[in-house]
Short mmCIF file of C-alpha atoms in Angstrom, two decimals:
data_model
loop_
_atom_site.label_atom_id
_atom_site.label_comp_id
_atom_site.label_asym_id
_atom_site.label_seq_id
_atom_site.Cartn_x
_atom_site.Cartn_y
_atom_site.Cartn_z
CA UNK E 1 10.36 3.30 -44.21
CA UNK E 2 6.89 3.07 -42.67
CA UNK E 3 8.31 1.45 -39.53
CA UNK E 4 10.91 4.19 -39.12
CA UNK E 5 8.27 6.88 -39.60
CA UNK E 6 6.02 5.21 -37.01
CA UNK E 7 8.89 4.96 -34.55
CA UNK E 8 9.81 8.62 -34.99
CA UNK E 9 6.24 9.89 -34.80
CA UNK E 10 4.86 7.74 -31.97
CA UNK E 11 7.86 6.78 -29.82
CA UNK E 12 9.79 9.04 -27.47
CA UNK E 13 12.30 8.30 -24.73
CA UNK E 14 12.68 10.05 -21.39
CA UNK E 15 15.48 12.61 -21.13
CA UNK E 16 17.86 10.43 -19.12
CA UNK E 17 17.90 7.61 -21.71
CA UNK E 18 21.24 7.63 -23.51
CA UNK E 19 21.41 4.04 -24.74
CA UNK E 20 18.63 3.13 -27.16
CA UNK E 21 19.68 -0.54 -27.52
CA UNK E 22 19.05 -0.67 -31.30
CA UNK E 23 19.58 -4.45 -31.39
CA UNK E 24 16.60 -4.89 -29.01
CA UNK E 25 14.47 -1.83 -29.77
CA UNK E 26 14.38 -2.39 -33.52
CA UNK E 27 11.83 -0.53 -35.63
CA UNK E 28 9.85 -3.75 -36.03
CA UNK E 29 9.86 -4.48 -32.31
CA UNK E 30 8.74 -0.95 -31.48
CA UNK E 31 5.93 -1.11 -34.04
CA UNK E 32 4.70 -4.19 -32.16
CA UNK E 33 5.00 -2.45 -28.77
CA UNK E 34 3.03 0.50 -30.13
CA UNK E 35 0.32 -1.87 -31.38
CA UNK E 36 0.06 -3.48 -27.94
CA UNK E 37 -0.07 -0.09 -26.25
CA UNK E 38 -2.75 1.33 -28.52
CA UNK E 39 -4.94 -1.74 -28.16
CA UNK E 40 -4.55 -2.52 -24.44
CA UNK E 41 -3.16 0.33 -22.36
CA UNK E 42 -6.44 2.21 -21.89
CA UNK E 43 -8.11 -0.92 -20.56
CA UNK E 44 -5.13 -1.54 -18.26
CA UNK E 45 -5.62 1.90 -16.72
CA UNK E 46 -9.33 1.18 -16.26
CA UNK E 47 -8.51 -2.07 -14.47
CA UNK E 48 -6.24 -0.12 -12.11
CA UNK E 49 -9.10 2.30 -11.38
CA UNK E 50 -11.27 -0.71 -10.56
CA UNK E 51 -8.71 -1.68 -7.91
CA UNK E 52 -9.08 1.74 -6.29
CA UNK E 53 -12.88 1.39 -6.25
CA UNK E 54 -12.58 -2.08 -4.70
CA UNK E 55 -10.31 -0.74 -1.97
CA UNK E 56 -12.97 1.78 -0.98
CA UNK E 57 -15.36 -1.13 -0.44
CA UNK E 58 -12.83 -2.87 1.80
CA UNK E 59 -12.21 0.40 3.65
CA UNK E 60 -15.90 0.46 4.55
CA UNK E 61 -15.34 -2.71 6.57
CA UNK E 62 -16.25 -5.38 4.02
CA UNK E 63 -14.26 -8.52 3.21
CA UNK E 64 -14.07 -10.18 -0.23
CA UNK E 65 -16.60 -12.80 -1.22
CA UNK E 66 -16.95 -15.37 -3.99
CA UNK E 67 -18.52 -13.46 -6.92
CA UNK E 68 -22.21 -14.17 -7.37
CA UNK E 69 -22.14 -13.50 -11.11
CA UNK E 70 -19.66 -16.32 -11.77
CA UNK E 71 -21.21 -19.05 -9.61
CA UNK E 72 -21.89 -21.19 -12.69
CA UNK E 73 -18.20 -21.12 -13.65
CA UNK E 74 -17.23 -22.32 -10.18
CA UNK E 75 -19.89 -25.03 -10.04
CA UNK E 76 -19.71 -26.48 -13.55
CA UNK E 77 -17.30 -29.10 -14.85
CA UNK E 78 -14.75 -27.90 -17.37
CA UNK E 79 -10.98 -28.08 -17.73
CA UNK E 80 -8.27 -25.83 -19.09
CA UNK E 81 -6.21 -26.52 -22.20
CA UNK E 82 -3.26 -28.89 -22.46
CA UNK E 83 0.03 -28.59 -20.60
CA UNK E 84 3.12 -28.81 -22.86
CA UNK E 85 5.42 -31.76 -22.26
CA UNK E 86 8.27 -29.62 -20.93
CA UNK E 87 5.99 -28.13 -18.26
CA UNK E 88 4.49 -31.41 -17.02
CA UNK E 89 7.14 -31.83 -14.31
CA UNK E 90 7.87 -28.66 -12.35
CA UNK E 91 8.75 -30.18 -8.98
CA UNK E 92 11.43 -27.59 -8.21
CA UNK E 93 11.52 -24.09 -9.69
CA UNK E 94 14.20 -21.50 -9.03
CA UNK E 95 13.58 -17.78 -9.41
CA UNK E 96 15.70 -14.68 -9.67
CA UNK E 97 16.52 -11.51 -11.60
CA UNK E 98 17.51 -11.28 -15.26
CA UNK E 99 21.17 -10.39 -14.89
CA UNK E 100 23.50 -12.54 -16.95
CA UNK E 101 25.21 -14.49 -14.16
CA UNK E 102 21.91 -15.26 -12.42
CA UNK E 103 20.33 -16.57 -15.60
CA UNK E 104 23.26 -18.92 -16.31
CA UNK E 105 23.48 -20.20 -12.73
CA UNK E 106 19.71 -20.68 -12.44
CA UNK E 107 19.43 -22.53 -15.75
CA UNK E 108 22.32 -24.75 -14.62
CA UNK E 109 20.99 -25.23 -11.06
CA UNK E 110 19.35 -28.63 -11.55
CA UNK E 111 15.88 -27.16 -11.02
CA UNK E 112 13.20 -28.22 -13.50
CA UNK E 113 12.32 -24.64 -14.40
CA UNK E 114 13.68 -21.13 -13.90
CA UNK E 115 11.47 -18.05 -13.58
CA UNK E 116 13.44 -15.09 -14.90
CA UNK E 117 11.95 -12.18 -13.03
CA UNK E 118 11.50 -8.72 -14.54
CA UNK E 119 9.31 -7.75 -11.60
CA UNK E 120 9.92 -8.11 -7.84
CA UNK E 121 13.58 -9.17 -7.98
CA UNK E 122 14.67 -6.77 -10.72
CA UNK E 123 14.98 -3.05 -10.01
CA UNK E 124 13.47 -1.66 -13.24
CA UNK E 125 16.21 0.70 -14.36
CA UNK E 126 16.39 1.17 -18.11
CA UNK E 127 19.67 -0.76 -18.20
CA UNK E 128 18.37 -3.69 -16.13
CA UNK E 129 15.16 -3.99 -18.12
CA UNK E 130 16.53 -3.87 -21.66
CA UNK E 131 19.78 -5.72 -21.00
CA UNK E 132 17.63 -8.32 -19.25
CA UNK E 133 15.82 -8.83 -22.56
CA UNK E 134 19.18 -9.27 -24.32
CA UNK E 135 20.20 -11.86 -21.72
CA UNK E 136 16.96 -13.77 -22.26
CA UNK E 137 17.46 -13.80 -26.03
CA UNK E 138 20.96 -15.18 -25.58
CA UNK E 139 19.67 -17.76 -23.09
CA UNK E 140 17.05 -19.02 -25.55
CA UNK E 141 19.64 -19.17 -28.33
CA UNK E 142 21.94 -21.08 -25.92
CA UNK E 143 24.74 -18.57 -26.56
CA UNK E 144 24.71 -16.84 -23.18
CA UNK E 145 28.07 -16.71 -21.38
CA UNK E 146 29.95 -14.50 -18.95
CA UNK E 147 33.60 -14.02 -18.03
CA UNK E 148 34.29 -12.50 -14.61
CA UNK E 149 37.79 -11.06 -14.99
CA UNK E 150 38.07 -10.15 -11.29
CA UNK E 151 37.46 -13.73 -10.18
CA UNK E 152 39.03 -15.32 -13.21
CA UNK E 153 35.86 -17.34 -13.70
CA UNK E 154 33.75 -18.06 -16.77
CA UNK E 155 30.09 -19.06 -16.90
CA UNK E 156 28.46 -21.02 -19.73
CA UNK E 157 25.30 -23.10 -20.05
CA UNK E 158 25.29 -26.81 -19.33
CA UNK E 159 24.05 -29.23 -21.97
CA UNK E 160 20.86 -29.77 -19.99
CA UNK E 161 19.17 -26.71 -18.49
CA UNK E 162 15.99 -25.72 -16.70
CA UNK E 163 12.91 -24.72 -18.72
CA UNK E 164 12.65 -20.93 -18.89
CA UNK E 165 9.62 -18.92 -17.76
CA UNK E 166 9.51 -15.11 -17.66
CA UNK E 167 7.65 -12.84 -15.25
CA UNK E 168 6.81 -9.45 -16.78
CA UNK E 169 6.03 -6.52 -14.53
CA UNK E 170 2.57 -6.23 -12.98
CA UNK E 171 -0.24 -4.11 -14.35
CA UNK E 172 0.47 -1.30 -11.87
CA UNK E 173 4.02 -0.71 -13.09
CA UNK E 174 4.85 1.75 -15.86
CA UNK E 175 7.87 1.89 -18.14
CA UNK E 176 8.55 5.57 -17.60
CA UNK E 177 11.57 5.64 -19.92
CA UNK E 178 9.39 4.95 -22.97
CA UNK E 179 6.55 7.21 -24.17
CA UNK E 180 4.04 6.10 -26.78
CA UNK E 181 1.78 8.79 -28.22
CA UNK E 182 3.06 10.92 -25.30
CA UNK E 183 1.70 8.37 -22.81
CA UNK E 184 3.94 6.44 -20.42
CA UNK E 185 4.21 2.85 -21.59
CA UNK E 186 3.09 -0.16 -19.56
CA UNK E 187 5.84 -2.24 -17.95
CA UNK E 188 3.70 -5.34 -18.51
CA UNK E 189 3.31 -4.76 -22.24
CA UNK E 190 6.94 -3.72 -22.80
CA UNK E 191 8.32 -6.76 -20.98
CA UNK E 192 5.90 -9.22 -22.56
CA UNK E 193 6.04 -7.65 -26.01
CA UNK E 194 9.81 -7.52 -26.37
CA UNK E 195 10.15 -11.07 -25.10
CA UNK E 196 7.66 -12.70 -27.47
CA UNK E 197 8.76 -10.58 -30.42
CA UNK E 198 12.39 -11.64 -30.14
CA UNK E 199 12.04 -15.20 -28.86
CA UNK E 200 8.91 -16.90 -30.22
CA UNK E 201 10.35 -18.32 -33.42
CA UNK E 202 13.62 -19.33 -31.72
CA UNK E 203 11.72 -21.28 -29.08
CA UNK E 204 9.28 -22.94 -31.47
CA UNK E 205 12.21 -24.24 -33.50
CA UNK E 206 13.58 -25.81 -30.33
CA UNK E 207 10.27 -27.53 -29.55
CA UNK E 208 9.20 -25.19 -26.78
CA UNK E 209 7.42 -21.80 -26.58
CA UNK E 210 7.30 -18.57 -24.56
CA UNK E 211 6.12 -19.39 -21.04
CA UNK E 212 5.13 -16.77 -18.48
CA UNK E 213 4.36 -16.07 -14.86
CA UNK E 214 1.65 -13.40 -14.47
CA UNK E 215 1.96 -11.39 -11.24
CA UNK E 216 -0.39 -9.66 -8.81
CA UNK E 217 -3.73 -10.24 -10.53
CA UNK E 218 -6.57 -8.97 -8.34
CA UNK E 219 -9.61 -9.84 -10.45
CA UNK E 220 -10.67 -12.25 -13.19
CA UNK E 221 -11.13 -9.28 -15.54
CA UNK E 222 -7.38 -8.76 -15.31
CA UNK E 223 -6.88 -12.38 -16.36
CA UNK E 224 -9.24 -11.71 -19.28
CA UNK E 225 -7.06 -8.72 -20.24
CA UNK E 226 -3.94 -10.87 -20.30
CA UNK E 227 -5.73 -13.51 -22.35
CA UNK E 228 -6.62 -10.90 -24.96
CA UNK E 229 -3.02 -9.66 -24.98
CA UNK E 230 -1.82 -13.23 -25.57
CA UNK E 231 -4.29 -13.83 -28.41
CA UNK E 232 -3.47 -10.52 -30.11
CA UNK E 233 0.28 -11.22 -29.92
CA UNK E 234 -0.15 -14.78 -31.20
CA UNK E 235 -2.15 -13.54 -34.18
CA UNK E 236 0.33 -10.70 -34.83
CA UNK E 237 3.27 -13.10 -34.77
CA UNK E 238 1.33 -15.67 -36.81
CA UNK E 239 1.45 -18.55 -34.35
CA UNK E 240 -1.55 -20.62 -33.18
CA UNK E 241 -3.68 -19.29 -30.34
CA UNK E 242 -2.65 -21.23 -27.24
CA UNK E 243 1.06 -21.21 -28.14
CA UNK E 244 1.99 -18.99 -25.17
CA UNK E 245 1.45 -20.53 -21.75
CA UNK E 246 1.01 -18.83 -18.39
CA UNK E 247 1.14 -19.67 -14.72
CA UNK E 248 -0.70 -17.14 -12.57
CA UNK E 249 0.75 -16.11 -9.24
CA UNK E 250 -1.97 -16.10 -6.60
CA UNK E 251 -0.43 -13.33 -4.54
CA UNK E 252 -3.43 -11.15 -3.73
CA UNK E 253 -6.18 -11.97 -1.26
CA UNK E 254 -8.87 -11.10 -3.80
CA UNK E 255 -7.51 -13.62 -6.33
CA UNK E 256 -8.16 -16.45 -3.84
CA UNK E 257 -11.88 -15.75 -4.15
CA UNK E 258 -11.72 -16.03 -7.96
CA UNK E 259 -9.44 -18.98 -8.69
CA UNK E 260 -11.85 -20.80 -11.01
CA UNK E 261 -12.68 -17.56 -12.80
CA UNK E 262 -9.02 -16.69 -13.40
CA UNK E 263 -8.36 -20.18 -14.80
CA UNK E 264 -11.49 -19.93 -16.97
CA UNK E 265 -10.48 -16.57 -18.46
CA UNK E 266 -7.06 -17.93 -19.45
CA UNK E 267 -8.37 -21.37 -20.37
CA UNK E 268 -6.39 -21.82 -23.62
CA UNK E 269 -3.17 -20.46 -22.12
CA UNK E 270 -3.04 -21.34 -18.44
CA UNK E 271 -1.01 -24.27 -17.11
CA UNK E 272 -0.87 -23.54 -13.39
CA UNK E 273 -1.32 -21.35 -10.34
CA UNK E 274 1.42 -20.53 -7.86
CA UNK E 275 1.16 -19.63 -4.17
CA UNK E 276 3.12 -16.36 -4.10
CA UNK E 277 3.21 -16.38 -0.33
CA UNK E 278 5.10 -13.17 0.47
CA UNK E 279 3.06 -10.91 -1.80
CA UNK E 280 -0.05 -12.68 -0.52
CA UNK E 281 0.73 -11.70 3.07
CA UNK E 282 1.43 -8.14 1.88
CA UNK E 283 -1.90 -8.04 0.02
CA UNK E 284 -3.76 -9.44 3.03
CA UNK E 285 -2.46 -6.68 5.31
CA UNK E 286 -2.85 -3.98 2.67
CA UNK E 287 -6.42 -4.72 1.63
CA UNK E 288 -7.81 -4.78 5.19
CA UNK E 289 -5.51 -2.10 6.58
CA UNK E 290 -8.38 0.22 7.47
CA UNK E 291 -10.54 -2.39 9.18
CA UNK E 292 -10.89 -1.68 12.90
CA UNK E 293 -9.02 -4.13 15.15
CA UNK E 294 -7.36 -5.78 12.15
CA UNK E 295 -3.71 -6.24 13.09
CA UNK E 296 -1.27 -8.88 11.86
CA UNK E 297 1.56 -10.04 14.17
CA UNK E 298 5.31 -10.07 13.51
CA UNK E 299 6.19 -11.12 9.98
CA UNK E 300 8.17 -14.13 11.24
CA UNK E 301 5.05 -15.47 12.98
CA UNK E 302 2.98 -15.54 9.78
CA UNK E 303 3.85 -18.81 8.06
CA UNK E 304 2.24 -21.31 5.71
CA UNK E 305 0.82 -23.06 8.79
CA UNK E 306 -1.13 -19.91 9.76
CA UNK E 307 -4.81 -20.83 9.17
CA UNK E 308 -5.48 -18.28 6.40
CA UNK E 309 -2.29 -19.28 4.56
CA UNK E 310 -2.95 -23.00 4.93
CA UNK E 311 -6.50 -22.50 3.64
CA UNK E 312 -5.37 -20.59 0.56
CA UNK E 313 -2.69 -23.13 -0.29
CA UNK E 314 -5.08 -26.07 -0.11
CA UNK E 315 -7.77 -24.22 -2.08
CA UNK E 316 -5.27 -23.54 -4.86
CA UNK E 317 -4.42 -27.25 -5.05
CA UNK E 318 -8.08 -28.29 -5.15
CA UNK E 319 -9.17 -25.79 -7.82
CA UNK E 320 -6.09 -26.36 -10.01
CA UNK E 321 -6.45 -30.13 -10.04
CA UNK E 322 -10.17 -29.93 -10.73
CA UNK E 323 -9.38 -27.82 -13.81
CA UNK E 324 -6.43 -29.95 -14.97
CA UNK E 325 -3.59 -27.52 -14.23
CA UNK E 326 -0.63 -27.55 -11.85
CA UNK E 327 -0.48 -26.10 -8.34
CA UNK E 328 2.98 -24.75 -7.51
CA UNK E 329 3.91 -24.06 -3.90
CA UNK E 330 5.67 -21.12 -2.29
CA UNK E 331 9.13 -19.65 -2.03
CA UNK E 332 11.88 -20.84 0.29
CA UNK E 333 13.89 -17.64 0.67
CA UNK E 334 16.76 -19.08 2.73
CA UNK E 335 20.33 -18.76 1.48
CA UNK E 336 23.43 -20.61 2.73
CA UNK E 337 24.75 -19.53 6.13
CA UNK E 338 28.51 -19.60 5.78
CA UNK E 339 30.83 -20.30 8.71
CA UNK E 340 28.02 -21.59 10.93
CA UNK E 341 27.26 -25.24 10.18
CA UNK E 342 24.69 -25.58 12.95
CA UNK E 343 22.66 -22.55 11.85
CA UNK E 344 22.90 -23.63 8.21
CA UNK E 345 21.68 -27.14 9.04
CA UNK E 346 18.74 -25.69 10.98
CA UNK E 347 17.81 -23.44 8.04
CA UNK E 348 17.96 -26.35 5.57
CA UNK E 349 15.80 -28.46 7.87
CA UNK E 350 13.22 -25.66 7.93
CA UNK E 351 13.21 -25.71 4.13
CA UNK E 352 12.90 -29.50 4.08
CA UNK E 353 9.85 -29.45 6.37
CA UNK E 354 8.23 -26.72 4.30
CA UNK E 355 8.65 -28.72 1.09
CA UNK E 356 7.54 -31.94 2.76
CA UNK E 357 4.31 -30.26 3.84
CA UNK E 358 3.71 -28.84 0.35
CA UNK E 359 4.19 -32.12 -1.50
CA UNK E 360 2.10 -34.05 1.03
CA UNK E 361 -0.68 -31.46 0.69
CA UNK E 362 -0.76 -32.15 -3.06
CA UNK E 363 1.37 -29.42 -4.65
CA UNK E 364 3.00 -30.31 -7.96
CA UNK E 365 6.12 -28.24 -7.38
CA UNK E 366 7.72 -25.55 -5.30
CA UNK E 367 9.99 -22.49 -5.43
CA UNK E 368 13.50 -21.85 -4.11
CA UNK E 369 15.58 -18.67 -4.20
CA UNK E 370 19.08 -20.18 -4.19
CA UNK E 371 20.71 -23.07 -6.10
CA UNK E 372 21.80 -24.68 -2.81
CA UNK E 373 18.14 -25.33 -1.95
CA UNK E 374 17.36 -27.17 -5.19
CA UNK E 375 18.65 -30.50 -3.88
CA UNK E 376 16.76 -30.16 -0.58
CA UNK E 377 13.45 -29.44 -2.30
CA UNK E 378 14.07 -32.03 -5.02
CA UNK E 379 14.69 -34.77 -2.46
CA UNK E 380 11.34 -34.16 -0.75
CA UNK E 381 9.36 -34.07 -3.99
CA UNK E 382 11.14 -37.14 -5.36
CA UNK E 383 10.42 -39.00 -2.14
CA UNK E 384 6.69 -38.22 -2.05
CA UNK E 385 5.89 -37.62 -5.75
CA UNK E 386 7.23 -40.41 -8.01
CA UNK E 387 5.02 -39.19 -10.88
CA UNK E 388 5.68 -35.96 -12.87
CA UNK E 389 2.90 -34.18 -10.98
CA UNK E 390 -0.06 -34.83 -8.65
CA UNK E 391 -3.00 -33.90 -10.88
CA UNK E 392 -4.66 -37.08 -9.61
CA UNK E 393 -4.77 -35.67 -6.05
CA UNK E 394 -8.14 -33.87 -6.13
CA UNK E 395 -8.37 -32.83 -2.47
CA UNK E 396 -12.14 -33.29 -2.42
CA UNK E 397 -11.80 -33.35 1.37
CA UNK E 398 -11.03 -29.61 1.33
CA UNK E 399 -13.92 -27.24 2.05
CA UNK E 400 -12.54 -23.72 2.34
CA UNK E 401 -14.97 -20.97 3.30
CA UNK E 402 -14.69 -17.22 2.80
CA UNK E 403 -14.08 -16.89 6.54
CA UNK E 404 -11.19 -19.37 6.37
CA UNK E 405 -9.44 -17.22 3.78
CA UNK E 406 -9.49 -14.07 5.93
CA UNK E 407 -8.98 -15.47 9.43
CA UNK E 408 -6.61 -13.15 11.29
CA UNK E 409 -3.41 -14.94 12.37
CA UNK E 410 -2.68 -15.03 16.09
CA UNK E 411 0.61 -13.83 17.50
CA UNK E 412 2.46 -10.95 19.06
CA UNK E 413 4.03 -7.66 18.04
CA UNK E 414 7.42 -7.05 19.56
CA UNK E 415 10.09 -4.37 19.57
CA UNK E 416 12.39 -6.85 17.84
CA UNK E 417 9.79 -7.32 15.10
CA UNK E 418 9.50 -3.57 14.56
CA UNK E 419 13.27 -3.16 14.50
CA UNK E 420 13.69 -5.95 11.96
CA UNK E 421 11.06 -4.43 9.66
CA UNK E 422 12.70 -1.00 9.83
CA UNK E 423 16.18 -2.41 9.26
CA UNK E 424 15.26 -4.73 6.40
CA UNK E 425 13.00 -2.13 4.79
CA UNK E 426 15.73 0.51 4.66
CA UNK E 427 18.47 -1.87 3.52
CA UNK E 428 16.28 -3.30 0.76
CA UNK E 429 15.14 0.09 -0.55
CA UNK E 430 18.75 1.32 -0.57
CA UNK E 431 19.86 -1.66 -2.64
CA UNK E 432 16.86 -1.32 -4.95
CA UNK E 433 17.72 2.33 -5.60
CA UNK E 434 21.20 1.17 -6.64
CA UNK E 435 19.67 -1.26 -9.13
CA UNK E 436 19.52 -4.50 -7.14
CA UNK E 437 16.06 -6.08 -6.84
CA UNK E 438 17.10 -9.28 -5.03
CA UNK E 439 19.11 -8.65 -1.88
CA UNK E 440 20.64 -11.10 0.61
CA UNK E 441 19.84 -9.86 4.13
CA UNK E 442 20.26 -11.85 7.34
CA UNK E 443 20.44 -15.20 5.54
CA UNK E 444 17.28 -14.61 3.50
CA UNK E 445 16.84 -13.47 -0.09
CA UNK E 446 14.67 -10.37 0.11
CA UNK E 447 12.78 -8.93 -2.84
CA UNK E 448 10.16 -6.23 -3.23
CA UNK E 449 7.45 -8.48 -1.78
CA UNK E 450 9.18 -9.07 1.54
CA UNK E 451 10.19 -5.40 1.79
CA UNK E 452 6.53 -4.49 1.23
CA UNK E 453 5.51 -6.58 4.24
CA UNK E 454 8.13 -4.82 6.37
CA UNK E 455 7.03 -1.26 5.65
CA UNK E 456 3.31 -2.11 5.57
CA UNK E 457 3.41 -3.72 8.98
CA UNK E 458 5.16 -0.72 10.54
CA UNK E 459 2.58 1.61 8.90
CA UNK E 460 -0.32 -0.50 10.17
CA UNK E 461 1.05 -0.91 13.68
CA UNK E 462 1.75 2.82 13.95
CA UNK E 463 -1.66 3.79 12.60
CA UNK E 464 -3.33 1.53 15.17
CA UNK E 465 -0.88 2.44 17.97
CA UNK E 466 -0.76 -1.25 18.81
CA UNK E 467 0.20 -2.58 22.21
CA UNK E 468 3.49 -4.44 22.16
CA UNK E 469 4.07 -7.75 23.87
CA UNK E 470 5.75 -5.92 26.74
CA UNK E 471 2.71 -3.64 27.24
CA UNK E 472 4.08 -0.46 25.65
CA UNK E 473 2.12 1.48 23.07
CA UNK E 474 3.71 1.79 19.63
CA UNK E 475 3.31 5.47 18.84
CA UNK E 476 5.18 8.05 16.74
CA UNK E 477 7.62 8.83 19.56
CA UNK E 478 8.64 5.18 19.95
CA UNK E 479 8.81 4.70 16.17
CA UNK E 480 11.18 7.67 15.79
CA UNK E 481 13.40 6.35 18.58
CA UNK E 482 13.60 2.90 17.00
CA UNK E 483 14.16 4.39 13.52
CA UNK E 484 17.07 6.51 14.76
CA UNK E 485 18.55 3.53 16.56
CA UNK E 486 18.33 1.25 13.51
CA UNK E 487 19.78 3.95 11.25
CA UNK E 488 22.72 4.26 13.63
CA UNK E 489 23.20 0.46 13.55
CA UNK E 490 23.13 0.40 9.75
CA UNK E 491 25.64 3.26 9.57
CA UNK E 492 27.94 1.46 12.01
CA UNK E 493 27.84 -1.70 9.90
CA UNK E 494 28.29 -0.16 6.44
CA UNK E 495 30.59 2.66 7.64
CA UNK E 496 30.23 6.42 7.29
CA UNK E 497 31.93 6.54 3.90
CA UNK E 498 29.78 3.81 2.32
CA UNK E 499 26.72 5.30 3.94
CA UNK E 500 27.40 8.63 2.23
CA UNK E 501 28.36 7.03 -1.10
CA UNK E 502 25.28 4.84 -1.27
CA UNK E 503 21.60 5.72 -1.37
CA UNK E 504 21.03 5.47 2.37
CA UNK E 505 19.79 9.02 2.99
CA UNK E 506 17.19 8.66 0.24
CA UNK E 507 16.21 5.14 1.37
CA UNK E 508 15.71 6.29 4.97
CA UNK E 509 13.66 9.26 3.81
CA UNK E 510 11.48 7.10 1.54
CA UNK E 511 10.91 4.46 4.22
CA UNK E 512 10.01 7.10 6.79
CA UNK E 513 7.60 8.85 4.43
CA UNK E 514 5.88 5.56 3.60
CA UNK E 515 5.45 4.71 7.30
CA UNK E 516 4.24 8.06 8.66
CA UNK E 517 2.02 8.98 5.69
CA UNK E 518 -1.67 9.30 6.52
CA UNK E 519 -2.52 7.81 3.12
CA UNK E 520 -1.13 4.35 2.43
CA UNK E 521 1.04 4.03 -0.69
CA UNK E 522 -0.07 0.97 -2.68
CA UNK E 523 3.45 -0.10 -3.68
CA UNK E 524 6.75 1.24 -2.36
CA UNK E 525 8.26 0.89 -5.83
CA UNK E 526 5.92 3.56 -7.23
CA UNK E 527 7.39 6.60 -5.38
CA UNK E 528 10.89 5.08 -5.57
CA UNK E 529 10.77 4.45 -9.33
CA UNK E 530 11.53 8.04 -10.31
CA UNK E 531 14.96 7.74 -8.67
CA UNK E 532 16.31 4.90 -10.82
#
């Protein structure tokens, strides 16, 4: 009775919600979500305000630095807590959204782990978010299955499957469909809270536990916030502190300057850091966007061999292994190229070289976006890493300076690069608005992170009226010409009828607004969210 009263008095849903998913949003689960909200949401909002204040400092021309107040943490010898047995070997991880088919295929892929993503590769519609939780419950109970009547194909779990990790939404993302005390709920707390509430006991009985990926942290105080959330939830659910485990995605430039501090704040819960390369490039451009003469070349020219990316990757390995946790490498976003064996072979060789470099640098594992790439990545890690991980590789030879982490990559800006960013940006946003967060475009799996790079680069280049490789100035006139041309190309490919039926007009409008706006929008998903 008390739970029902609390639900009715403190919980409201937005007007467009018609399915309340009573099997997921039980009274008991909502009481827990309310408790998380009341204890942690105010601090979350304060942390977001701190990000705004930090951006003003960067806008004044400053770069990040290693915090003076935490020098002792960086210099002293300490290690994080233990790594569970089923997370000791993470040589190949696959990632993807939380739809039913993806979860089954990823768990069956042969990868060591699967990161089920409620963030960048899931468009956060109410249906996607809550049905994603149902799919995760079924996956943990080993009952998940799917029958595709159109294809006459059924999907079930293999006997042996990948270890499951879940990425909740970042601190900046709300769950606008759920109001608590007339405040919009936090996407982070809703995703995390529903998952641990429904799955903790199931997983403990199976000899494992809820494992997480934490996205887009910008400061060690945000890691401290997550640690407090973990401890509160563990106490609430009556399991030992340290039961939940987290890997932190290092996908913001500021996090690179606070690696030891982030590990320290999550000491009882952290098992690794991951080089979230695409978001990292986005963050790098975004944070220094107002610095004079700061311009990053074509997206395709910024790779893990670019000095600032190479420096960050090696620093992650060094700091992780010093603190006794795993260093996971970056994403290979390639997908199979059908009907072109030569192009497909070249793409797979690119993946192989990327994974060879990562394992030889000392990474303990890596990411792939498609099941086809699992074998390629696995072969390289098996060849160079016969042990479960490389915690013994300390990389004491690495001496990364603050300047190394912010060195501007060299390269060119071309018309082709602008066109690709416009084209990919519009196509991704259109798919996202239709509920698809992971989209195959031009033989790559695009998610919100790669789309962010596309629109941010066009904004930055236009703001700076950069000179193209051919000597022309990139100004508003040229941008509008290229935009119109790319829109015409997209319409020709998808057809007039599909163009009108889809979300293309809205996607084009949103992309254009993001690019020409005087004020930079922190995340493209924020203005787009109200439309899904």
